[in-house]
Short mmCIF file of C-alpha atoms in Angstrom, two decimals:
data_model
loop_
_atom_site.label_atom_id
_atom_site.label_comp_id
_atom_site.label_asym_id
_atom_site.label_seq_id
_atom_site.Cartn_x
_atom_site.Cartn_y
_atom_site.Cartn_z
CA UNK A 10 0.04 0.04 -0.01
CA UNK A 11 1.30 3.42 -0.97
CA UNK A 12 -0.43 6.31 0.74
CA UNK A 13 -1.33 9.43 -1.31
CA UNK A 14 1.33 12.09 -0.54
CA UNK A 15 0.36 15.44 0.94
CA UNK A 16 1.60 17.13 -2.21
CA UNK A 17 0.59 14.46 -4.72
CA UNK A 18 2.73 13.52 -7.68
CA UNK A 19 1.38 14.64 -10.99
CA UNK A 20 -1.04 12.16 -12.55
CA UNK A 21 -2.41 12.21 -16.07
CA UNK A 22 -4.93 15.08 -16.18
CA UNK A 23 -8.05 15.37 -18.16
CA UNK A 24 -8.33 18.57 -20.17
CA UNK A 25 -10.88 20.97 -18.67
CA UNK A 26 -11.13 19.07 -15.39
CA UNK A 27 -9.92 20.48 -12.03
CA UNK A 28 -6.61 18.79 -10.89
CA UNK A 29 -6.90 16.38 -8.03
CA UNK A 30 -4.66 13.78 -6.38
CA UNK A 31 -4.93 10.12 -7.30
CA UNK A 32 -7.50 8.31 -5.12
CA UNK A 33 -6.11 6.58 -2.01
CA UNK A 34 -6.28 2.84 -1.70
CA UNK A 35 -8.60 1.68 0.97
CA UNK A 36 -8.23 -0.95 3.69
CA UNK A 37 -10.03 -1.68 6.90
CA UNK A 38 -12.14 1.21 8.04
CA UNK A 39 -11.24 2.96 11.40
CA UNK A 40 -13.32 4.88 13.87
CA UNK A 41 -11.16 7.55 15.46
CA UNK A 42 -11.64 10.30 18.05
CA UNK A 43 -11.21 13.56 16.20
CA UNK A 44 -10.21 16.38 18.57
CA UNK A 45 -10.64 19.82 17.09
CA UNK A 46 -9.19 23.15 18.09
CA UNK A 47 -12.07 25.05 19.77
CA UNK A 48 -12.33 27.86 17.13
CA UNK A 49 -14.08 28.39 13.84
CA UNK A 50 -16.70 25.86 14.96
CA UNK A 51 -18.73 25.89 11.75
CA UNK A 52 -15.67 25.42 9.51
CA UNK A 53 -14.33 22.21 10.96
CA UNK A 54 -16.39 19.56 9.15
CA UNK A 55 -16.40 21.35 5.72
CA UNK A 56 -12.59 21.56 5.96
CA UNK A 57 -12.17 17.85 6.80
CA UNK A 58 -14.61 16.81 4.07
CA UNK A 59 -12.79 18.99 1.51
CA UNK A 60 -9.46 17.38 2.41
CA UNK A 61 -10.95 13.93 2.17
CA UNK A 62 -12.15 14.84 -1.35
CA UNK A 63 -8.71 16.04 -2.21
CA UNK A 64 -7.23 12.64 -1.36
CA UNK A 65 -10.08 10.67 -2.94
CA UNK A 66 -11.91 9.11 0.07
CA UNK A 67 -14.71 11.62 0.60
CA UNK A 68 -17.32 8.92 0.19
CA UNK A 69 -15.68 6.76 2.90
CA UNK A 70 -15.74 9.08 5.84
CA UNK A 71 -18.56 9.23 8.35
CA UNK A 72 -19.33 11.31 11.47
CA UNK A 73 -20.86 10.31 14.77
CA UNK A 74 -22.09 12.82 17.30
CA UNK A 75 -19.93 13.39 20.30
CA UNK A 76 -20.98 12.48 23.82
CA UNK A 77 -23.84 14.71 24.89
CA UNK A 78 -24.88 15.40 21.21
CA UNK A 79 -23.46 18.93 21.26
CA UNK A 80 -22.58 20.06 17.81
CA UNK A 81 -19.99 22.57 19.02
CA UNK A 82 -18.09 19.98 20.97
CA UNK A 83 -14.43 19.71 20.06
CA UNK A 84 -14.65 15.85 20.30
CA UNK A 85 -16.20 14.04 17.33
CA UNK A 86 -16.07 10.41 16.09
CA UNK A 87 -14.77 10.10 12.54
CA UNK A 88 -14.52 7.01 10.31
CA UNK A 89 -11.68 6.95 7.82
CA UNK A 90 -10.61 4.17 5.37
CA UNK A 91 -7.14 3.61 6.84
CA UNK A 92 -4.48 5.01 9.01
CA UNK A 93 -2.61 6.76 6.17
CA UNK A 94 -5.82 8.66 5.33
CA UNK A 95 -6.08 9.85 8.94
CA UNK A 96 -2.41 11.00 8.80
CA UNK A 97 -3.09 12.97 5.56
CA UNK A 98 -6.05 14.63 7.29
CA UNK A 99 -4.08 15.66 10.31
CA UNK A 100 -1.03 16.80 8.23
CA UNK A 101 -3.28 19.20 6.22
CA UNK A 102 -6.30 20.41 8.28
CA UNK A 103 -5.84 23.65 10.19
CA UNK A 104 -8.53 22.84 12.76
CA UNK A 105 -7.64 19.25 13.71
CA UNK A 106 -5.74 18.99 16.93
CA UNK A 107 -5.32 15.26 16.86
CA UNK A 108 -6.78 11.93 15.74
CA UNK A 109 -6.69 9.03 18.12
CA UNK A 110 -7.57 5.32 18.03
CA UNK A 111 -9.76 5.02 21.14
CA UNK A 112 -8.91 2.26 23.52
CA UNK A 113 -11.46 3.45 26.09
CA UNK A 114 -13.55 6.26 27.32
CA UNK A 115 -15.90 7.02 30.23
CA UNK A 116 -17.56 9.64 32.27
CA UNK A 117 -14.80 9.35 34.95
CA UNK A 118 -11.44 7.67 35.45
CA UNK A 119 -12.88 4.51 36.99
CA UNK A 120 -15.17 3.83 34.03
CA UNK A 121 -12.28 4.45 31.69
CA UNK A 122 -10.16 1.89 33.52
CA UNK A 123 -12.96 -0.72 33.12
CA UNK A 124 -13.09 -0.07 29.43
CA UNK A 125 -9.29 -0.41 29.03
CA UNK A 126 -9.24 -3.68 30.81
CA UNK A 127 -11.89 -4.88 28.32
CA UNK A 128 -9.98 -3.71 25.23
CA UNK A 129 -8.90 -6.72 23.16
CA UNK A 130 -5.33 -7.75 23.74
CA UNK A 131 -4.71 -8.64 20.15
CA UNK A 132 -5.45 -5.00 19.19
CA UNK A 133 -3.03 -3.72 21.86
CA UNK A 134 -0.23 -6.16 21.01
CA UNK A 135 1.49 -4.35 18.06
CA UNK A 136 1.95 -1.23 20.17
CA UNK A 137 3.06 -2.57 23.53
CA UNK A 138 5.71 -5.07 22.45
CA UNK A 139 9.16 -5.17 24.09
CA UNK A 140 10.87 -3.92 20.95
CA UNK A 141 8.78 -0.63 20.90
CA UNK A 142 9.18 2.75 22.53
CA UNK A 143 6.25 4.80 23.87
CA UNK A 144 5.16 7.62 26.03
CA UNK A 145 1.91 8.64 27.74
CA UNK A 146 0.71 12.27 27.43
CA UNK A 147 -1.90 13.63 29.92
CA UNK A 148 -3.91 16.57 28.78
CA UNK A 149 -6.80 18.53 30.16
CA UNK A 150 -9.23 20.15 27.66
CA UNK A 151 -10.84 23.23 29.17
CA UNK A 152 -9.05 22.55 32.44
CA UNK A 153 -5.40 22.48 33.69
CA UNK A 154 -3.82 19.42 35.31
CA UNK A 155 -0.63 20.14 37.28
CA UNK A 156 2.42 17.90 37.08
CA UNK A 157 1.46 15.84 40.19
CA UNK A 158 -2.08 15.19 38.89
CA UNK A 159 -0.51 14.04 35.59
CA UNK A 160 1.83 11.63 37.28
CA UNK A 161 -1.03 10.25 39.42
CA UNK A 162 -2.98 9.42 36.21
CA UNK A 163 0.10 7.68 34.64
CA UNK A 164 0.75 5.67 37.91
CA UNK A 165 -2.88 4.59 37.91
CA UNK A 166 -2.53 3.17 34.42
CA UNK A 167 0.19 0.76 35.52
CA UNK A 168 -2.22 -2.20 35.15
CA UNK A 169 -1.77 -1.89 31.35
CA UNK A 170 0.78 -4.32 30.03
CA UNK A 171 3.23 -1.89 28.34
CA UNK A 172 6.41 -3.94 27.68
CA UNK A 173 8.40 -1.42 25.58
CA UNK A 174 10.76 1.35 26.79
CA UNK A 175 9.61 4.75 27.75
CA UNK A 176 11.07 7.42 25.52
CA UNK A 177 9.93 11.04 25.92
CA UNK A 178 11.57 12.23 22.73
CA UNK A 179 10.33 10.79 19.40
CA UNK A 180 8.86 7.60 20.59
CA UNK A 181 7.37 5.09 18.18
CA UNK A 182 3.90 5.37 19.78
CA UNK A 183 2.20 8.02 21.79
CA UNK A 184 -0.79 7.38 23.99
CA UNK A 185 -3.01 10.25 25.17
CA UNK A 186 -5.13 10.55 28.25
CA UNK A 187 -7.46 13.46 27.64
CA UNK A 188 -9.79 14.79 30.32
CA UNK A 189 -12.46 17.37 29.62
CA UNK A 190 -13.62 19.95 32.12
CA UNK A 191 -16.88 20.00 34.06
CA UNK A 192 -19.52 22.00 32.19
CA UNK A 193 -19.83 24.60 34.96
CA UNK A 194 -16.32 25.93 34.47
CA UNK A 195 -15.82 29.29 32.70
CA UNK A 196 -13.61 28.04 29.92
CA UNK A 197 -15.43 29.04 26.75
CA UNK A 198 -16.91 25.54 26.16
CA UNK A 199 -20.69 24.80 25.95
CA UNK A 200 -22.15 23.98 29.32
CA UNK A 201 -23.95 21.05 27.71
CA UNK A 202 -20.64 19.32 26.83
CA UNK A 203 -20.46 16.52 29.57
CA UNK A 204 -17.21 15.73 31.43
CA UNK A 205 -15.44 12.87 29.62
CA UNK A 206 -12.14 10.91 29.92
CA UNK A 207 -10.51 9.43 26.87
CA UNK A 208 -7.52 7.21 26.31
CA UNK A 209 -6.21 6.20 22.95
CA UNK A 210 -3.14 5.87 20.58
CA UNK A 211 -2.20 8.88 18.44
CA UNK A 212 -2.76 8.36 14.76
CA UNK A 213 -2.23 11.93 13.52
CA UNK A 214 -1.31 15.22 15.14
CA UNK A 215 -1.97 18.68 13.84
CA UNK A 216 1.13 20.32 15.28
CA UNK A 217 3.71 17.74 14.07
CA UNK A 218 5.68 17.81 10.84
CA UNK A 219 5.04 14.92 8.44
CA UNK A 220 8.48 13.55 7.73
CA UNK A 221 7.20 11.02 5.23
CA UNK A 222 5.65 13.72 3.08
CA UNK A 223 8.30 16.40 3.98
CA UNK A 224 5.45 18.89 4.88
CA UNK A 225 5.20 21.53 7.53
CA UNK A 226 2.62 20.91 10.31
CA UNK A 227 -0.50 23.04 9.86
CA UNK A 228 -0.04 24.98 13.15
CA UNK A 229 3.58 25.60 12.29
CA UNK A 230 2.60 26.89 8.80
CA UNK A 231 0.22 29.34 10.45
CA UNK A 232 2.98 30.63 12.63
CA UNK A 233 5.38 30.81 9.62
CA UNK A 234 2.92 32.93 7.57
CA UNK A 235 1.78 35.10 10.54
CA UNK A 236 0.68 38.58 9.37
CA UNK A 237 2.69 40.29 12.09
CA UNK A 238 5.93 39.36 10.24
CA UNK A 239 4.73 39.98 6.72
CA UNK A 240 6.36 42.69 4.70
CA UNK A 241 3.38 44.04 2.69
CA UNK A 242 0.04 44.46 4.44
CA UNK A 243 -3.19 46.36 4.11
CA UNK A 244 -6.32 46.99 6.24
CA UNK A 245 -8.23 44.07 4.63
CA UNK A 246 -5.39 41.50 4.67
CA UNK A 247 -6.91 38.07 5.42
CA UNK A 248 -6.06 36.28 8.55
CA UNK A 249 -3.45 33.57 7.90
CA UNK A 250 -5.39 30.70 9.46
CA UNK A 251 -8.57 31.55 7.55
CA UNK A 252 -6.68 31.85 4.29
CA UNK A 253 -5.27 28.34 4.68
CA UNK A 254 -8.75 27.04 5.58
CA UNK A 255 -10.09 28.68 2.39
CA UNK A 256 -7.27 27.01 0.34
CA UNK A 257 -8.16 23.64 1.90
CA UNK A 258 -11.88 24.06 0.98
CA UNK A 259 -10.74 25.10 -2.57
CA UNK A 260 -8.95 21.69 -2.89
CA UNK A 261 -5.60 23.51 -3.51
CA UNK A 262 -2.67 21.24 -4.20
CA UNK A 263 0.64 21.40 -6.09
CA UNK A 264 -0.85 21.32 -9.59
CA UNK A 265 -3.67 23.76 -8.80
CA UNK A 266 -4.08 26.94 -10.78
CA UNK A 267 -5.69 29.56 -8.37
CA UNK A 268 -7.19 32.95 -9.16
CA UNK A 269 -8.16 35.81 -6.81
CA UNK A 270 -10.19 38.61 -8.41
CA UNK A 271 -9.93 40.79 -5.41
CA UNK A 272 -6.19 40.14 -4.63
CA UNK A 273 -5.45 43.16 -2.44
CA UNK A 274 -2.14 42.38 -0.63
CA UNK A 275 -2.20 38.71 -1.72
CA UNK A 276 -2.97 36.96 1.54
CA UNK A 277 -5.22 34.36 0.01
CA UNK A 278 -2.78 33.68 -2.80
CA UNK A 279 0.10 33.33 -0.30
CA UNK A 280 -1.85 30.51 1.36
CA UNK A 281 -2.51 28.83 -1.98
CA UNK A 282 1.25 29.17 -2.85
CA UNK A 283 2.14 27.51 0.45
CA UNK A 284 0.52 24.30 -0.90
CA UNK A 285 2.47 24.63 -4.06
CA UNK A 286 -0.19 26.13 -6.32
CA UNK A 287 0.43 28.52 -9.21
CA UNK A 288 -1.40 31.83 -8.66
CA UNK A 289 -2.82 34.75 -10.43
CA UNK A 290 -4.78 37.75 -9.32
CA UNK A 291 -6.38 41.12 -10.15
CA UNK A 292 -7.71 44.12 -8.36
CA UNK A 293 -9.29 47.47 -9.31
CA UNK A 294 -6.76 49.15 -6.94
CA UNK A 295 -3.62 50.13 -8.90
CA UNK A 296 -1.55 49.50 -5.77
CA UNK A 297 -1.72 45.78 -6.41
CA UNK A 298 0.66 46.17 -9.30
CA UNK A 299 2.68 49.26 -8.21
CA UNK A 300 5.05 49.26 -5.19
CA UNK A 301 3.88 52.07 -2.97
CA UNK A 302 5.08 51.18 0.48
CA UNK A 303 8.43 50.98 2.29
CA UNK A 304 9.48 48.26 4.66
CA UNK A 305 11.24 48.88 7.99
CA UNK A 306 14.50 48.55 6.16
CA UNK A 307 13.52 51.20 3.73
CA UNK A 308 13.04 49.00 0.68
CA UNK A 309 10.01 49.26 -1.53
CA UNK A 310 7.62 46.43 -1.11
CA UNK A 311 4.66 45.12 -3.05
CA UNK A 312 2.42 42.10 -3.28
CA UNK A 313 5.25 40.04 -4.77
CA UNK A 314 7.35 40.79 -1.70
CA UNK A 315 5.19 38.49 0.44
CA UNK A 316 5.86 35.51 -1.85
CA UNK A 317 9.62 36.14 -2.05
CA UNK A 318 9.71 36.49 1.77
CA UNK A 319 8.67 32.86 2.16
CA UNK A 320 10.41 31.46 -0.81
CA UNK A 321 7.16 30.85 -2.77
CA UNK A 322 6.81 31.31 -6.48
CA UNK A 323 5.30 34.71 -7.07
CA UNK A 324 1.99 35.07 -8.98
CA UNK A 325 2.25 34.27 -12.70
CA UNK A 326 0.44 37.57 -13.28
CA UNK A 327 -1.30 40.43 -11.32
CA UNK A 328 -3.68 42.66 -13.24
CA UNK A 329 -5.19 46.02 -12.52
CA UNK A 330 -8.71 45.02 -13.64
CA UNK A 331 -12.32 45.81 -12.89
CA UNK A 332 -14.20 42.64 -11.82
CA UNK A 333 -17.39 44.25 -13.13
CA UNK A 334 -15.79 44.54 -16.59
CA UNK A 335 -13.14 41.88 -16.77
CA UNK A 336 -10.59 42.39 -19.44
CA UNK A 337 -9.97 38.65 -20.04
CA UNK A 338 -10.99 37.15 -23.40
CA UNK A 339 -14.68 36.31 -23.55
CA UNK A 340 -13.84 32.87 -25.01
CA UNK A 341 -11.54 32.07 -22.18
CA UNK A 342 -13.13 29.22 -20.25
CA UNK A 343 -12.23 26.20 -18.00
CA UNK A 344 -8.78 27.62 -17.02
CA UNK A 345 -8.57 27.68 -13.16
CA UNK A 346 -8.93 24.93 -10.61
CA UNK A 347 -10.09 27.34 -7.88
CA UNK A 348 -11.22 30.94 -7.43
CA UNK A 349 -10.68 31.94 -3.83
CA UNK A 350 -11.31 35.55 -2.69
CA UNK A 351 -12.66 37.93 -0.06
CA UNK A 352 -14.88 40.27 -2.04
CA UNK A 353 -15.40 43.91 -0.86
CA UNK A 354 -18.67 43.94 0.99
CA UNK A 355 -18.35 47.06 3.17
CA UNK A 356 -17.23 45.76 6.59
CA UNK A 357 -13.71 47.14 6.27
CA UNK A 358 -13.68 48.45 2.74
CA UNK A 359 -16.40 49.11 0.23
CA UNK A 360 -16.39 47.74 -3.36
CA UNK A 361 -15.58 49.95 -6.28
CA UNK A 362 -16.12 49.52 -10.01
CA UNK A 363 -15.26 51.69 -13.05
CA UNK A 364 -17.61 54.55 -13.61
CA UNK A 365 -18.57 57.98 -12.49
CA UNK A 366 -19.40 61.27 -14.02
CA UNK A 367 -16.58 61.03 -16.69
CA UNK A 368 -18.09 57.83 -18.05
CA UNK A 369 -21.58 59.36 -18.11
CA UNK A 370 -20.43 62.55 -19.92
CA UNK A 371 -19.64 60.66 -23.13
CA UNK A 372 -16.70 58.62 -24.58
CA UNK A 373 -14.02 58.11 -21.98
CA UNK A 374 -10.91 59.35 -23.80
CA UNK A 375 -7.42 59.16 -22.33
CA UNK A 376 -4.73 61.32 -23.96
CA UNK A 377 -1.51 59.46 -24.84
CA UNK A 378 0.68 61.45 -22.48
CA UNK A 379 -1.62 60.55 -19.60
CA UNK A 380 -1.70 56.77 -20.14
CA UNK A 381 1.38 55.84 -18.01
CA UNK A 382 0.00 57.44 -14.86
CA UNK A 383 -3.77 57.55 -15.49
CA UNK A 384 -6.12 55.90 -12.95
CA UNK A 385 -9.71 55.52 -14.16
CA UNK A 386 -12.46 57.03 -12.05
CA UNK A 387 -14.57 54.66 -9.97
CA UNK A 388 -17.93 54.45 -8.31
CA UNK A 389 -19.57 52.37 -5.64
CA UNK A 390 -20.01 48.67 -6.40
CA UNK A 391 -23.24 47.31 -4.86
CA UNK A 392 -22.74 44.16 -2.86
CA UNK A 393 -25.13 41.85 -4.69
CA UNK A 394 -23.95 43.15 -8.12
CA UNK A 395 -20.42 42.21 -7.01
CA UNK A 396 -21.43 38.78 -5.88
CA UNK A 397 -23.39 38.09 -9.09
CA UNK A 398 -20.46 39.15 -11.17
CA UNK A 399 -18.10 36.92 -9.15
CA UNK A 400 -20.36 33.89 -9.57
CA UNK A 401 -20.75 34.43 -13.35
CA UNK A 402 -16.98 34.98 -13.83
CA UNK A 403 -16.13 31.92 -11.77
CA UNK A 404 -18.64 29.68 -13.62
CA UNK A 405 -16.99 30.68 -16.81
CA UNK A 406 -13.37 30.49 -15.88
CA UNK A 407 -13.35 27.45 -13.55
CA UNK A 408 -12.62 23.88 -14.80
CA UNK A 409 -15.44 21.33 -14.37
CA UNK A 410 -15.12 20.22 -10.71
CA UNK A 411 -13.24 23.46 -9.80
CA UNK A 412 -14.29 25.33 -6.63
CA UNK A 413 -15.25 28.89 -5.84
CA UNK A 414 -14.63 29.89 -2.20
CA UNK A 415 -15.63 33.32 -1.02
CA UNK A 416 -16.98 35.34 1.95
CA UNK A 417 -20.54 36.62 1.99
CA UNK A 418 -21.65 39.24 4.53
CA UNK A 419 -24.72 38.55 6.81
CA UNK A 420 -26.57 39.98 9.75
CA UNK A 421 -26.71 37.44 12.54
CA UNK A 422 -30.48 37.71 13.24
CA UNK A 423 -31.51 38.47 9.66
CA UNK A 424 -29.74 35.84 7.61
CA UNK A 425 -31.63 33.43 5.43
CA UNK A 426 -30.19 30.78 3.10
CA UNK A 427 -31.98 32.33 0.12
CA UNK A 428 -29.81 35.44 0.48
CA UNK A 429 -26.79 33.53 -0.95
CA UNK A 430 -26.65 34.13 -4.75
CA UNK A 431 -26.95 31.05 -6.96
CA UNK A 432 -25.70 30.13 -10.49
CA UNK A 433 -26.95 27.30 -12.72
CA UNK A 434 -23.40 26.02 -13.31
CA UNK A 435 -22.39 26.07 -9.65
CA UNK A 436 -23.50 23.76 -6.80
CA UNK A 437 -23.36 24.87 -3.07
CA UNK A 438 -20.91 22.65 -1.16
CA UNK A 439 -20.78 24.35 2.28
CA UNK A 440 -21.97 27.50 4.01
CA UNK A 441 -20.12 28.26 7.30
CA UNK A 442 -20.80 31.23 9.54
CA UNK A 443 -18.14 33.28 11.23
CA UNK A 444 -19.70 35.59 13.84
CA UNK A 445 -17.82 38.90 13.95
CA UNK A 446 -19.85 40.75 16.59
CA UNK A 447 -23.21 40.57 18.33
CA UNK A 448 -25.00 41.67 15.09
CA UNK A 449 -22.58 41.06 12.23
CA UNK A 450 -21.25 37.87 10.61
CA UNK A 451 -19.82 36.66 7.39
CA UNK A 452 -20.24 33.25 5.77
CA UNK A 453 -17.68 31.27 3.92
CA UNK A 454 -19.39 29.98 0.80
CA UNK A 455 -17.94 27.04 -1.14
CA UNK A 456 -19.32 26.18 -4.51
CA UNK A 457 -18.31 23.56 -7.11
CA UNK A 458 -18.71 23.84 -10.91
CA UNK A 459 -20.96 20.99 -11.97
CA UNK A 460 -21.97 21.97 -15.51
CA UNK A 461 -20.75 23.87 -18.54
CA UNK A 462 -21.17 27.64 -18.62
CA UNK A 463 -24.14 28.76 -20.62
CA UNK A 464 -24.36 32.50 -21.02
CA UNK A 465 -28.11 32.63 -21.73
CA UNK A 466 -28.97 30.39 -18.80
CA UNK A 467 -26.70 32.41 -16.54
CA UNK A 468 -28.30 35.69 -17.60
CA UNK A 469 -31.74 34.26 -17.13
CA UNK A 470 -31.04 33.02 -13.59
CA UNK A 471 -29.42 36.38 -12.67
CA UNK A 472 -32.45 38.35 -13.86
CA UNK A 473 -34.77 36.11 -11.90
CA UNK A 474 -32.79 36.57 -8.69
CA UNK A 475 -32.64 40.31 -9.27
CA UNK A 476 -36.49 40.34 -9.69
CA UNK A 477 -36.96 38.43 -6.40
CA UNK A 478 -34.48 40.79 -4.56
CA UNK A 479 -36.40 43.78 -5.79
CA UNK A 480 -39.18 42.78 -3.28
CA UNK A 481 -36.70 42.66 -0.42
CA UNK A 482 -35.77 45.47 1.92
CA UNK A 483 -32.23 46.73 2.29
CA UNK A 484 -30.83 46.81 5.78
CA UNK A 485 -27.49 48.29 6.83
CA UNK A 486 -25.52 46.93 9.74
CA UNK A 487 -22.68 49.24 10.42
CA UNK A 488 -20.83 49.75 7.13
CA UNK A 489 -22.23 46.61 5.39
CA UNK A 490 -25.67 45.96 4.00
CA UNK A 491 -27.84 42.92 3.55
CA UNK A 492 -31.37 42.30 2.09
CA UNK A 493 -34.29 40.87 4.02
CA UNK A 494 -36.96 38.83 2.28
CA UNK A 495 -40.76 39.11 2.98
CA UNK A 496 -40.64 35.67 4.50
CA UNK A 497 -38.48 36.84 7.44
CA UNK A 498 -40.25 37.43 10.73
CA UNK A 499 -38.70 40.99 10.98
CA UNK A 500 -39.77 42.08 7.50
CA UNK A 501 -42.94 43.88 8.55
CA UNK A 502 -40.98 45.81 11.24
CA UNK A 503 -38.61 47.23 8.70
CA UNK A 504 -40.55 50.39 7.82
CA UNK A 505 -39.10 53.04 5.54
CA UNK A 506 -39.04 56.38 7.18
CA UNK A 507 -37.79 59.78 6.08
CA UNK A 508 -34.98 61.54 7.89
CA UNK A 509 -34.90 65.29 8.71
CA UNK A 510 -32.86 65.93 5.53
CA UNK A 511 -35.24 63.95 3.30
CA UNK A 512 -32.93 60.90 3.00
CA UNK A 513 -34.62 57.60 3.28
CA UNK A 514 -33.39 55.45 6.17
CA UNK A 515 -34.38 52.09 7.48
CA UNK A 516 -35.91 51.95 10.93
CA UNK A 517 -34.09 49.86 13.53
CA UNK A 518 -35.16 46.20 13.37
CA UNK A 519 -34.60 43.66 16.17
CA UNK A 520 -36.18 40.23 16.45
CA UNK A 521 -38.17 41.27 19.55
CA UNK A 522 -39.63 44.25 17.71
CA UNK A 523 -38.25 46.59 20.35
CA UNK A 524 -36.00 49.54 19.32
CA UNK A 525 -32.34 48.95 19.72
CA UNK A 526 -29.22 51.06 19.36
CA UNK A 527 -26.41 50.73 16.73
CA UNK A 528 -27.96 47.59 15.36
CA UNK A 529 -29.85 47.42 11.99
CA UNK A 530 -31.01 50.45 10.00
#
């Protein structure tokens, strides 16, 4: 058996189809304890399922609810086809802390000991032989165990028949005793998550380098690409961890060809390049192609500086281009494996497109002597127009099976699934919420191209959606906006009123119907 490498070797590719690693060979299925980092709770399963698809075993994984049935629990049960598949997941996922073959679990230490005594000896035998080395790690999740408590746990496990030698540095096998906190502790965990004690053999670990695949551990990669050390930054630079999660959901690998139509300072493309992808981007802001900042050392820096800083291949091309009027050839289709981006939706920066009074006055003529330094005038780019343009562009430019991954703004209390734009050539894969404040959120939308691009069908679908939205009411939350459909419970309470200066403004809307402050307008 040869496991699929983390950065797969190049297989024969089918023209017009998104590049993917060769399917992994399967063996006996394994049920593992999957321990997640307690962050980005709605992103965990979509990321794991995307990586499983990347390695060709997405149809062979299954989930079981954790103890207590709490969805936000960091402890889930995951079935994988084999141990190598589990190691590939742990070596790539940003949100997996560890994968363990459970030997026993219980609501307290005594119940755990009873389960360990009942665990079949033939399953223990390969890992407790005399010619092996091992160590036992004791960890509290949501609670702290001091050294004496940890030693007491290890001494109490002396009934287990470990015959190998203890080695604290690089042992062949690591066994983990994990104890969760009581629900009444103030540790950020859901109170409904019951206290649980687990013991098992480590199969994969998210903070450990994979020597077989010569890859950097996910958590170490996050540290390596940290924004605080990056040369070229802007106010909208994407968080490193989130950029890598987006790359995972975009199925980015060594042969991928990734495009970002709102490239900014290149944070999303840096993450894609970290996995070996070739990248390309565009932005309406001229600063994406012109160095305009100086580093602490006094050197001029630009988007390319971030790639050179980490030894990654810089983008094949970066264009100053309006996403509303893309300059790429109209017959250019099925080129990219992934389109990954963070569109401008008004939370930190508003969208802009070409236009303005100069365009309305007549033909837009640029004199020859002005061309080297000319920057076209722009006007506001409505959020839904921006999203519709993005979906249409992606449906045309993506290969069949390629993915579009982008953020969509949402108000926490006013969101409905029908707010997310659709396209006849794209299928929704996942929709994960990231709450930013009490009232504001954004959703990571992952879509997959499932059909050929048809311009007439795309235009018809867009017109239909625009017609439906015309019946909705626009609501502003801070600097971003969203639309509320008539089916929402708050719709009737969103009454249009006229301000003192004659400007139309939306009345505050809260689910309870009571006036609020600094919420929705």
